[in-house]
Amino acid sequence: MGATHLPSTEFDGTGIDDRLEAEAEARLGDPVEPMVQLLAPDGTLGSDPVFSEYAERLDPAELRGFYADMAKIRRFDVEATALQRQGQLALWVPLTGQEAAQIGSGRASQPQDYIFPTYREHGVALTRNVDLAELLRQFRGVSNGGWNPKDTNFHLYTLVLAAQTPHAVGYAMGIQRDQKFAASAALADGTAGQATEPKAAVMVYFGDGASSEGDVHESMVFASSYKAPVVFFCQNNHWAISVPSSVQTRIPLANRAKGYGFPGIRVDGNDVIAVHAVTEWALERARQGEGPVLIEAFTYRVGAHTTADDPTKYRESAEEGRWRAKDPLERLEKYLRAEGVADDAFFEQVRADGDELAAYVRKTTHDLETPDIRTAFANTYVEAHPLVAEELAWFEEYSAGFADEAEPADTEAAN
Amino acid sequence: MTTMTIAKAINEGLRATLNNNPRALLMGEDIGPLGGVYRVTDGLIAEFGADRVVDTPLAESGIIGTAIGLSLRGYLPVCEIQFDGFVFPAFNQITTQLAKMHSRSNGNLTVPVVIRIPYGGGIGSIEHHSESPEALFAHTAGLRIITPSNPHDAYWMIQQAVDCQDPVIVFEPKRRYWLKGEVDTESPGPSADPFRAHVLREGTDATVVVYGPLVPVALAAANAAAEDGHSVEVIDLRSISPIDFDTVTESVQKTGRLVVAHEAPTFGGIGGEIAARISERAFHSLEAPVIRVGGFHMPYPVAKVEEDYLPDIDRLLEALDRALSY
């Protein structure tokens, strides 16, 4: 695996991960995996022996699309935060700072791939064409999900940390089996060698905090043992609520993959082009049956973990400032302008589209209907269940007892 | 009809499942060439191959978690947890993920995973090998829990669990694995609904409700009580979630007295739920308080004293005496 080292001025001595890296190298006597970066913060495009090839596949429309998506999801993030402050959402999980990690990786997936997110993957959801208003159902408190994963192959958000990682591996093992079924069926009916369904892979997202959970370890053991077509996408945003990543790990997370026997790549998570290239490479590899990859997107959560916490209590504002200088949108904008790929009109249109999305989200959030609790009775089990039936019957009878009380008020209002 | 042990009946049930459902597969540690520590999966890997009988890494959360993923892809995983006390590393996956996936997806997703857990004591084993954690799972909505007590049920219930669209935990009474009985492999007969209780012995003076490993104990106690002139009805609950309260209520309305027994600790157990429900449903039929017989409020004790912990014939008879004394 070839990869470029980062320009030393960009990440040197500016944060805990740099110290972590130096400590790990000193302790292990083994260099940590270099970080893949293609687009520097000043907007210049570097080269990489492996991943430049993937970057070269991108046409101007796709590059503009990356920017449009990142801008759109940042605008959405601002709007959702405002909605929470206005009491319209119970909680919000901001993503600002992580747009490149999410848009770059999400755009590298194909429709037949299946994505298991954690709870901050609003940008990935956008790339999978999930209606962002539906995404807010969970945070509005009208659903524990909100969308049908079968429509977009984008699974529901998971709040129990890392619980989705074994699901992803199991799903990938299912894909393996499907391919075996299809191959033996083709042999049986004499259609072997003819066009088949496109090969699929699974991508699962988790954070640096979740990387400490046992389920991540078990998932990686299973994935490696069965060579499952799964890409583990860790967004190392440096803070698990208030606890820094140095408490989660003493070596760069990407290095852990070696212990499981598959590649681990650390990529500049604020570089959308590099993230896209690395993810495309990993997904292609998985679809071709070469097994799992761990991608560590080295990024930063600029805001709070959720609207319930206060980053000023656990970190210096200077740290946030240093990371704002590596902003994923600004660096792509510099590149697009320098290359003549996008002009003022484009960026104005992106801003207008963002405002339109925000207005849509604001309106649809207010309009999200409170569900009838009967839907919860209906969905607890697939098949008929006597206890549920009994409790529903009681609830109906109990509710009917209030029917008379409502009538006089209605009559009064009508009069 | 053919005679076999419970362990063999489950083995045959799994064989039938694998034959009938191309998308069914078994998962668990040591279930391959070894055939499971109780040999319940004996011979299946040779017959169906390593893709259908998957010897997994030693990781309970991983087993259940990957089974959830496989089920989301349309497969029917049947997971083996080696012993009752080892299910807890998977407790999170079972209770926060498996049980709730259908509900939180607003009915869009189903996760028909089956989990087999050998449970209960009486085998003289060491720590964590003799527990009865069924109530911990029964408290979680979204799960179904069944437990066979005889080979015929064992053969059919495992297949019915796989056919069910909801996640099902099958608690297998490990000390009865070698209990022999007749199995009709052609028809389940009255066992067609795994969530219905069976009245195993009719009586008029008191009802004893049990399940799994205590069924033979209850039948023996009822026979002993008969020698003293008491007619005791014995109900094999079979399903712990849902519980077939209709069958229990009907019995209590006839007998007026109820004793519920299980190996799990009495406090917070299934017996308390049955006592409360029957008090609500059949209060005017009750001639005596519902009496519970179960384990004590302690970790499952060391093997040398487990006979003092486990409900036996004498403890059931003592409870019946109390009920009949009102």
PDB file of N, CA and C in Angstrom, chain A residues 328-399:
ATOM      1  N   PRO A 328     -13.232  21.166   5.243  1.00  0.00           N
ATOM      2  CA  PRO A 328     -13.372  20.386   4.003  1.00  0.00           C
ATOM      3  C   PRO A 328     -14.044  21.142   2.860  1.00  0.00           C
ATOM      4  N   LEU A 329     -14.955  22.039   3.195  1.00  0.00           N
ATOM      5  CA  LEU A 329     -15.625  22.769   2.111  1.00  0.00           C
ATOM      6  C   LEU A 329     -14.710  23.827   1.507  1.00  0.00           C
ATOM      7  N   GLU A 330     -14.025  24.533   2.388  1.00  0.00           N
ATOM      8  CA  GLU A 330     -13.177  25.621   1.894  1.00  0.00           C
ATOM      9  C   GLU A 330     -12.074  25.109   0.978  1.00  0.00           C
ATOM     10  N   ARG A 331     -11.490  23.961   1.372  1.00  0.00           N
ATOM     11  CA  ARG A 331     -10.380  23.489   0.537  1.00  0.00           C
ATOM     12  C   ARG A 331     -10.866  23.007  -0.833  1.00  0.00           C
ATOM     13  N   LEU A 332     -12.054  22.400  -0.871  1.00  0.00           N
ATOM     14  CA  LEU A 332     -12.562  21.978  -2.182  1.00  0.00           C
ATOM     15  C   LEU A 332     -12.957  23.196  -3.010  1.00  0.00           C
ATOM     16  N   GLU A 333     -13.518  24.194  -2.345  1.00  0.00           N
ATOM     17  CA  GLU A 333     -13.886  25.421  -3.081  1.00  0.00           C
ATOM     18  C   GLU A 333     -12.648  26.038  -3.723  1.00  0.00           C
ATOM     19  N   LYS A 334     -11.557  26.086  -2.947  1.00  0.00           N
ATOM     20  CA  LYS A 334     -10.312  26.640  -3.504  1.00  0.00           C
ATOM     21  C   LYS A 334      -9.893  25.856  -4.743  1.00  0.00           C
ATOM     22  N   TYR A 335      -9.983  24.554  -4.648  1.00  0.00           N
ATOM     23  CA  TYR A 335      -9.562  23.703  -5.765  1.00  0.00           C
ATOM     24  C   TYR A 335     -10.471  23.916  -6.982  1.00  0.00           C
ATOM     25  N   LEU A 336     -11.777  23.908  -6.731  1.00  0.00           N
ATOM     26  CA  LEU A 336     -12.725  24.040  -7.838  1.00  0.00           C
ATOM     27  C   LEU A 336     -12.551  25.379  -8.546  1.00  0.00           C
ATOM     28  N   ARG A 337     -12.313  26.431  -7.757  1.00  0.00           N
ATOM     29  CA  ARG A 337     -12.123  27.758  -8.367  1.00  0.00           C
ATOM     30  C   ARG A 337     -10.803  27.807  -9.131  1.00  0.00           C
ATOM     31  N   ALA A 338      -9.756  27.253  -8.515  1.00  0.00           N
ATOM     32  CA  ALA A 338      -8.439  27.300  -9.157  1.00  0.00           C
ATOM     33  C   ALA A 338      -8.428  26.527 -10.466  1.00  0.00           C
ATOM     34  N   GLU A 339      -9.182  25.451 -10.500  1.00  0.00           N
ATOM     35  CA  GLU A 339      -9.209  24.620 -11.706  1.00  0.00           C
ATOM     36  C   GLU A 339     -10.240  25.105 -12.719  1.00  0.00           C
ATOM     37  N   GLY A 340     -11.003  26.108 -12.331  1.00  0.00           N
ATOM     38  CA  GLY A 340     -12.047  26.621 -13.227  1.00  0.00           C
ATOM     39  C   GLY A 340     -13.211  25.670 -13.380  1.00  0.00           C
ATOM     40  N   VAL A 341     -13.393  24.822 -12.406  1.00  0.00           N
ATOM     41  CA  VAL A 341     -14.466  23.826 -12.470  1.00  0.00           C
ATOM     42  C   VAL A 341     -15.784  24.412 -11.952  1.00  0.00           C
ATOM     43  N   ALA A 342     -15.680  25.413 -11.102  1.00  0.00           N
ATOM     44  CA  ALA A 342     -16.886  26.036 -10.570  1.00  0.00           C
ATOM     45  C   ALA A 342     -16.651  27.525 -10.409  1.00  0.00           C
ATOM     46  N   ASP A 343     -17.733  28.304 -10.629  1.00  0.00           N
ATOM     47  CA  ASP A 343     -17.601  29.765 -10.556  1.00  0.00           C
ATOM     48  C   ASP A 343     -18.568  30.329  -9.520  1.00  0.00           C
ATOM     49  N   ASP A 344     -18.610  31.650  -9.439  1.00  0.00           N
ATOM     50  CA  ASP A 344     -19.484  32.301  -8.459  1.00  0.00           C
ATOM     51  C   ASP A 344     -20.938  31.843  -8.601  1.00  0.00           C
ATOM     52  N   ALA A 345     -21.350  31.718  -9.839  1.00  0.00           N
ATOM     53  CA  ALA A 345     -22.751  31.340 -10.076  1.00  0.00           C
ATOM     54  C   ALA A 345     -23.050  29.979  -9.451  1.00  0.00           C
ATOM     55  N   PHE A 346     -22.087  29.066  -9.569  1.00  0.00           N
ATOM     56  CA  PHE A 346     -22.283  27.741  -8.984  1.00  0.00           C
ATOM     57  C   PHE A 346     -22.431  27.841  -7.458  1.00  0.00           C
ATOM     58  N   PHE A 347     -21.522  28.577  -6.846  1.00  0.00           N
ATOM     59  CA  PHE A 347     -21.566  28.646  -5.375  1.00  0.00           C
ATOM     60  C   PHE A 347     -22.820  29.385  -4.882  1.00  0.00           C
ATOM     61  N   GLU A 348     -23.252  30.343  -5.648  1.00  0.00           N
ATOM     62  CA  GLU A 348     -24.507  31.034  -5.287  1.00  0.00           C
ATOM     63  C   GLU A 348     -25.682  30.078  -5.390  1.00  0.00           C
ATOM     64  N   GLN A 349     -25.656  29.261  -6.428  1.00  0.00           N
ATOM     65  CA  GLN A 349     -26.744  28.290  -6.607  1.00  0.00           C
ATOM     66  C   GLN A 349     -26.746  27.276  -5.457  1.00  0.00           C
ATOM     67  N   VAL A 350     -25.548  26.850  -5.062  1.00  0.00           N
ATOM     68  CA  VAL A 350     -25.447  25.902  -3.943  1.00  0.00           C
ATOM     69  C   VAL A 350     -26.042  26.516  -2.672  1.00  0.00           C
ATOM     70  N   ARG A 351     -25.734  27.792  -2.445  1.00  0.00           N
ATOM     71  CA  ARG A 351     -26.279  28.468  -1.258  1.00  0.00           C
ATOM     72  C   ARG A 351     -27.807  28.533  -1.346  1.00  0.00           C
ATOM     73  N   ALA A 352     -28.311  28.839  -2.514  1.00  0.00           N
ATOM     74  CA  ALA A 352     -29.766  28.932  -2.693  1.00  0.00           C
ATOM     75  C   ALA A 352     -30.418  27.564  -2.470  1.00  0.00           C
ATOM     76  N   ASP A 353     -29.768  26.531  -3.002  1.00  0.00           N
ATOM     77  CA  ASP A 353     -30.302  25.168  -2.816  1.00  0.00           C
ATOM     78  C   ASP A 353     -30.318  24.798  -1.326  1.00  0.00           C
ATOM     79  N   GLY A 354     -29.269  25.222  -0.617  1.00  0.00           N
ATOM     80  CA  GLY A 354     -29.199  24.946   0.817  1.00  0.00           C
ATOM     81  C   GLY A 354     -30.329  25.630   1.558  1.00  0.00           C
ATOM     82  N   ASP A 355     -30.595  26.883   1.192  1.00  0.00           N
ATOM     83  CA  ASP A 355     -31.684  27.617   1.848  1.00  0.00           C
ATOM     84  C   ASP A 355     -33.030  26.963   1.551  1.00  0.00           C
ATOM     85  N   GLU A 356     -33.156  26.475   0.331  1.00  0.00           N
ATOM     86  CA  GLU A 356     -34.402  25.814  -0.053  1.00  0.00           C
ATOM     87  C   GLU A 356     -34.585  24.526   0.763  1.00  0.00           C
ATOM     88  N   LEU A 357     -33.489  23.782   0.906  1.00  0.00           N
ATOM     89  CA  LEU A 357     -33.543  22.554   1.711  1.00  0.00           C
ATOM     90  C   LEU A 357     -33.907  22.895   3.158  1.00  0.00           C
ATOM     91  N   ALA A 358     -33.293  23.938   3.688  1.00  0.00           N
ATOM     92  CA  ALA A 358     -33.562  24.324   5.075  1.00  0.00           C
ATOM     93  C   ALA A 358     -35.040  24.670   5.257  1.00  0.00           C
ATOM     94  N   ALA A 359     -35.576  25.398   4.292  1.00  0.00           N
ATOM     95  CA  ALA A 359     -36.994  25.779   4.380  1.00  0.00           C
ATOM     96  C   ALA A 359     -37.874  24.531   4.332  1.00  0.00           C
ATOM     97  N   TYR A 360     -37.502  23.613   3.473  1.00  0.00           N
ATOM     98  CA  TYR A 360     -38.265  22.356   3.356  1.00  0.00           C
ATOM     99  C   TYR A 360     -38.230  21.584   4.685  1.00  0.00           C
ATOM    100  N   VAL A 361     -37.034  21.494   5.237  1.00  0.00           N
ATOM    101  CA  VAL A 361     -36.875  20.748   6.486  1.00  0.00           C
ATOM    102  C   VAL A 361     -37.651  21.422   7.627  1.00  0.00           C
ATOM    103  N   ARG A 362     -37.584  22.751   7.645  1.00  0.00           N
ATOM    104  CA  ARG A 362     -38.291  23.497   8.700  1.00  0.00           C
ATOM    105  C   ARG A 362     -39.792  23.236   8.617  1.00  0.00           C
ATOM    106  N   LYS A 363     -40.295  23.275   7.406  1.00  0.00           N
ATOM    107  CA  LYS A 363     -41.732  23.080   7.234  1.00  0.00           C
ATOM    108  C   LYS A 363     -42.131  21.632   7.539  1.00  0.00           C
ATOM    109  N   THR A 364     -41.390  20.695   6.979  1.00  0.00           N
ATOM    110  CA  THR A 364     -41.788  19.290   7.148  1.00  0.00           C
ATOM    111  C   THR A 364     -41.627  18.836   8.597  1.00  0.00           C
ATOM    112  N   THR A 365     -40.668  19.423   9.309  1.00  0.00           N
ATOM    113  CA  THR A 365     -40.512  19.035  10.706  1.00  0.00           C
ATOM    114  C   THR A 365     -41.753  19.424  11.501  1.00  0.00           C
ATOM    115  N   HIS A 366     -42.205  20.616  11.277  1.00  0.00           N
ATOM    116  CA  HIS A 366     -43.423  21.042  11.979  1.00  0.00           C
ATOM    117  C   HIS A 366     -44.612  20.161  11.623  1.00  0.00           C
ATOM    118  N   ASP A 367     -44.591  19.678  10.390  1.00  0.00           N
ATOM    119  CA  ASP A 367     -45.744  18.898   9.918  1.00  0.00           C
ATOM    120  C   ASP A 367     -45.657  17.410  10.254  1.00  0.00           C
ATOM    121  N   LEU A 368     -44.521  16.954  10.802  1.00  0.00           N
ATOM    122  CA  LEU A 368     -44.395  15.515  11.086  1.00  0.00           C
ATOM    123  C   LEU A 368     -45.484  15.094  12.068  1.00  0.00           C
ATOM    124  N   GLU A 369     -46.222  14.120  11.672  1.00  0.00           N
ATOM    125  CA  GLU A 369     -47.386  13.747  12.479  1.00  0.00           C
ATOM    126  C   GLU A 369     -47.006  12.866  13.659  1.00  0.00           C
ATOM    127  N   THR A 370     -47.635  13.135  14.782  1.00  0.00           N
ATOM    128  CA  THR A 370     -47.459  12.280  15.947  1.00  0.00           C
ATOM    129  C   THR A 370     -48.145  10.954  15.665  1.00  0.00           C
ATOM    130  N   PRO A 371     -47.430   9.862  15.841  1.00  0.00           N
ATOM    131  CA  PRO A 371     -48.064   8.571  15.507  1.00  0.00           C
ATOM    132  C   PRO A 371     -49.097   8.180  16.554  1.00  0.00           C
ATOM    133  N   ASP A 372     -49.967   7.295  16.155  1.00  0.00           N
ATOM    134  CA  ASP A 372     -50.917   6.685  17.086  1.00  0.00           C
ATOM    135  C   ASP A 372     -50.180   5.547  17.791  1.00  0.00           C
ATOM    136  N   ILE A 373     -50.325   5.454  19.093  1.00  0.00           N
ATOM    137  CA  ILE A 373     -49.602   4.398  19.810  1.00  0.00           C
ATOM    138  C   ILE A 373     -50.034   3.009  19.338  1.00  0.00           C
ATOM    139  N   ARG A 374     -51.146   2.940  18.647  1.00  0.00           N
ATOM    140  CA  ARG A 374     -51.587   1.645  18.105  1.00  0.00           C
ATOM    141  C   ARG A 374     -50.563   1.081  17.114  1.00  0.00           C
ATOM    142  N   THR A 375     -49.805   1.975  16.468  1.00  0.00           N
ATOM    143  CA  THR A 375     -48.778   1.460  15.548  1.00  0.00           C
ATOM    144  C   THR A 375     -47.681   0.732  16.326  1.00  0.00           C
ATOM    145  N   ALA A 376     -47.423   1.178  17.564  1.00  0.00           N
ATOM    146  CA  ALA A 376     -46.425   0.477  18.383  1.00  0.00           C
ATOM    147  C   ALA A 376     -46.950  -0.896  18.789  1.00  0.00           C
ATOM    148  N   PHE A 377     -48.237  -0.960  19.117  1.00  0.00           N
ATOM    149  CA  PHE A 377     -48.833  -2.278  19.388  1.00  0.00           C
ATOM    150  C   PHE A 377     -48.676  -3.175  18.156  1.00  0.00           C
ATOM    151  N   ALA A 378     -48.920  -2.590  16.999  1.00  0.00           N
ATOM    152  CA  ALA A 378     -48.932  -3.393  15.762  1.00  0.00           C
ATOM    153  C   ALA A 378     -47.536  -3.884  15.387  1.00  0.00           C
ATOM    154  N   ASN A 379     -46.509  -3.131  15.766  1.00  0.00           N
ATOM    155  CA  ASN A 379     -45.165  -3.456  15.269  1.00  0.00           C
ATOM    156  C   ASN A 379     -44.244  -4.121  16.284  1.00  0.00           C
ATOM    157  N   THR A 380     -44.748  -4.420  17.457  1.00  0.00           N
ATOM    158  CA  THR A 380     -43.869  -5.068  18.439  1.00  0.00           C
ATOM    159  C   THR A 380     -43.502  -6.473  17.973  1.00  0.00           C
ATOM    160  N   TYR A 381     -44.474  -7.173  17.452  1.00  0.00           N
ATOM    161  CA  TYR A 381     -44.237  -8.519  16.899  1.00  0.00           C
ATOM    162  C   TYR A 381     -44.744  -8.565  15.468  1.00  0.00           C
ATOM    163  N   VAL A 382     -44.191  -9.479  14.706  1.00  0.00           N
ATOM    164  CA  VAL A 382     -44.681  -9.681  13.337  1.00  0.00           C
ATOM    165  C   VAL A 382     -45.977 -10.477  13.381  1.00  0.00           C
ATOM    166  N   GLU A 383     -45.960 -11.541  14.171  1.00  0.00           N
ATOM    167  CA  GLU A 383     -47.118 -12.434  14.231  1.00  0.00           C
ATOM    168  C   GLU A 383     -47.993 -12.089  15.433  1.00  0.00           C
ATOM    169  N   ALA A 384     -49.223 -12.566  15.394  1.00  0.00           N
ATOM    170  CA  ALA A 384     -50.184 -12.261  16.462  1.00  0.00           C
ATOM    171  C   ALA A 384     -49.621 -12.677  17.814  1.00  0.00           C
ATOM    172  N   HIS A 385     -49.877 -11.849  18.823  1.00  0.00           N
ATOM    173  CA  HIS A 385     -49.331 -12.103  20.145  1.00  0.00           C
ATOM    174  C   HIS A 385     -50.431 -11.822  21.180  1.00  0.00           C
ATOM    175  N   PRO A 386     -50.824 -12.817  21.965  1.00  0.00           N
ATOM    176  CA  PRO A 386     -51.986 -12.638  22.846  1.00  0.00           C
ATOM    177  C   PRO A 386     -51.827 -11.528  23.878  1.00  0.00           C
ATOM    178  N   LEU A 387     -50.634 -11.329  24.399  1.00  0.00           N
ATOM    179  CA  LEU A 387     -50.456 -10.283  25.411  1.00  0.00           C
ATOM    180  C   LEU A 387     -50.633  -8.898  24.792  1.00  0.00           C
ATOM    181  N   VAL A 388     -50.069  -8.733  23.597  1.00  0.00           N
ATOM    182  CA  VAL A 388     -50.220  -7.456  22.901  1.00  0.00           C
ATOM    183  C   VAL A 388     -51.700  -7.224  22.591  1.00  0.00           C
ATOM    184  N   ALA A 389     -52.372  -8.267  22.135  1.00  0.00           N
ATOM    185  CA  ALA A 389     -53.797  -8.150  21.802  1.00  0.00           C
ATOM    186  C   ALA A 389     -54.605  -7.776  23.044  1.00  0.00           C
ATOM    187  N   GLU A 390     -54.271  -8.399  24.159  1.00  0.00           N
ATOM    188  CA  GLU A 390     -55.005  -8.143  25.403  1.00  0.00           C
ATOM    189  C   GLU A 390     -54.785  -6.695  25.861  1.00  0.00           C
ATOM    190  N   GLU A 391     -53.539  -6.250  25.801  1.00  0.00           N
ATOM    191  CA  GLU A 391     -53.249  -4.889  26.263  1.00  0.00           C
ATOM    192  C   GLU A 391     -53.840  -3.837  25.324  1.00  0.00           C
ATOM    193  N   LEU A 392     -53.851  -4.158  24.028  1.00  0.00           N
ATOM    194  CA  LEU A 392     -54.458  -3.231  23.066  1.00  0.00           C
ATOM    195  C   LEU A 392     -55.965  -3.134  23.322  1.00  0.00           C
ATOM    196  N   ALA A 393     -56.574  -4.286  23.584  1.00  0.00           N
ATOM    197  CA  ALA A 393     -58.019  -4.289  23.845  1.00  0.00           C
ATOM    198  C   ALA A 393     -58.324  -3.443  25.088  1.00  0.00           C
ATOM    199  N   TRP A 394     -57.496  -3.591  26.105  1.00  0.00           N
ATOM    200  CA  TRP A 394     -57.690  -2.782  27.308  1.00  0.00           C
ATOM    201  C   TRP A 394     -57.541  -1.300  26.983  1.00  0.00           C
ATOM    202  N   PHE A 395     -56.532  -0.986  26.185  1.00  0.00           N
ATOM    203  CA  PHE A 395     -56.269   0.413  25.846  1.00  0.00           C
ATOM    204  C   PHE A 395     -57.450   1.013  25.072  1.00  0.00           C
ATOM    205  N   GLU A 396     -57.998   0.204  24.175  1.00  0.00           N
ATOM    206  CA  GLU A 396     -59.139   0.692  23.379  1.00  0.00           C
ATOM    207  C   GLU A 396     -60.327   0.993  24.286  1.00  0.00           C
ATOM    208  N   GLU A 397     -60.562   0.099  25.223  1.00  0.00           N
ATOM    209  CA  GLU A 397     -61.696   0.266  26.125  1.00  0.00           C
ATOM    210  C   GLU A 397     -61.477   1.488  27.028  1.00  0.00           C
ATOM    211  N   TYR A 398     -60.254   1.588  27.515  1.00  0.00           N
ATOM    212  CA  TYR A 398     -59.891   2.714  28.375  1.00  0.00           C
ATOM    213  C   TYR A 398     -60.046   4.027  27.613  1.00  0.00           C
ATOM    214  N   SER A 399     -59.528   4.045  26.380  1.00  0.00           N
ATOM    215  CA  SER A 399     -59.599   5.272  25.578  1.00  0.00           C
ATOM    216  C   SER A 399     -61.053   5.633  25.271  1.00  0.00           C
TER     217      SER A 399
END
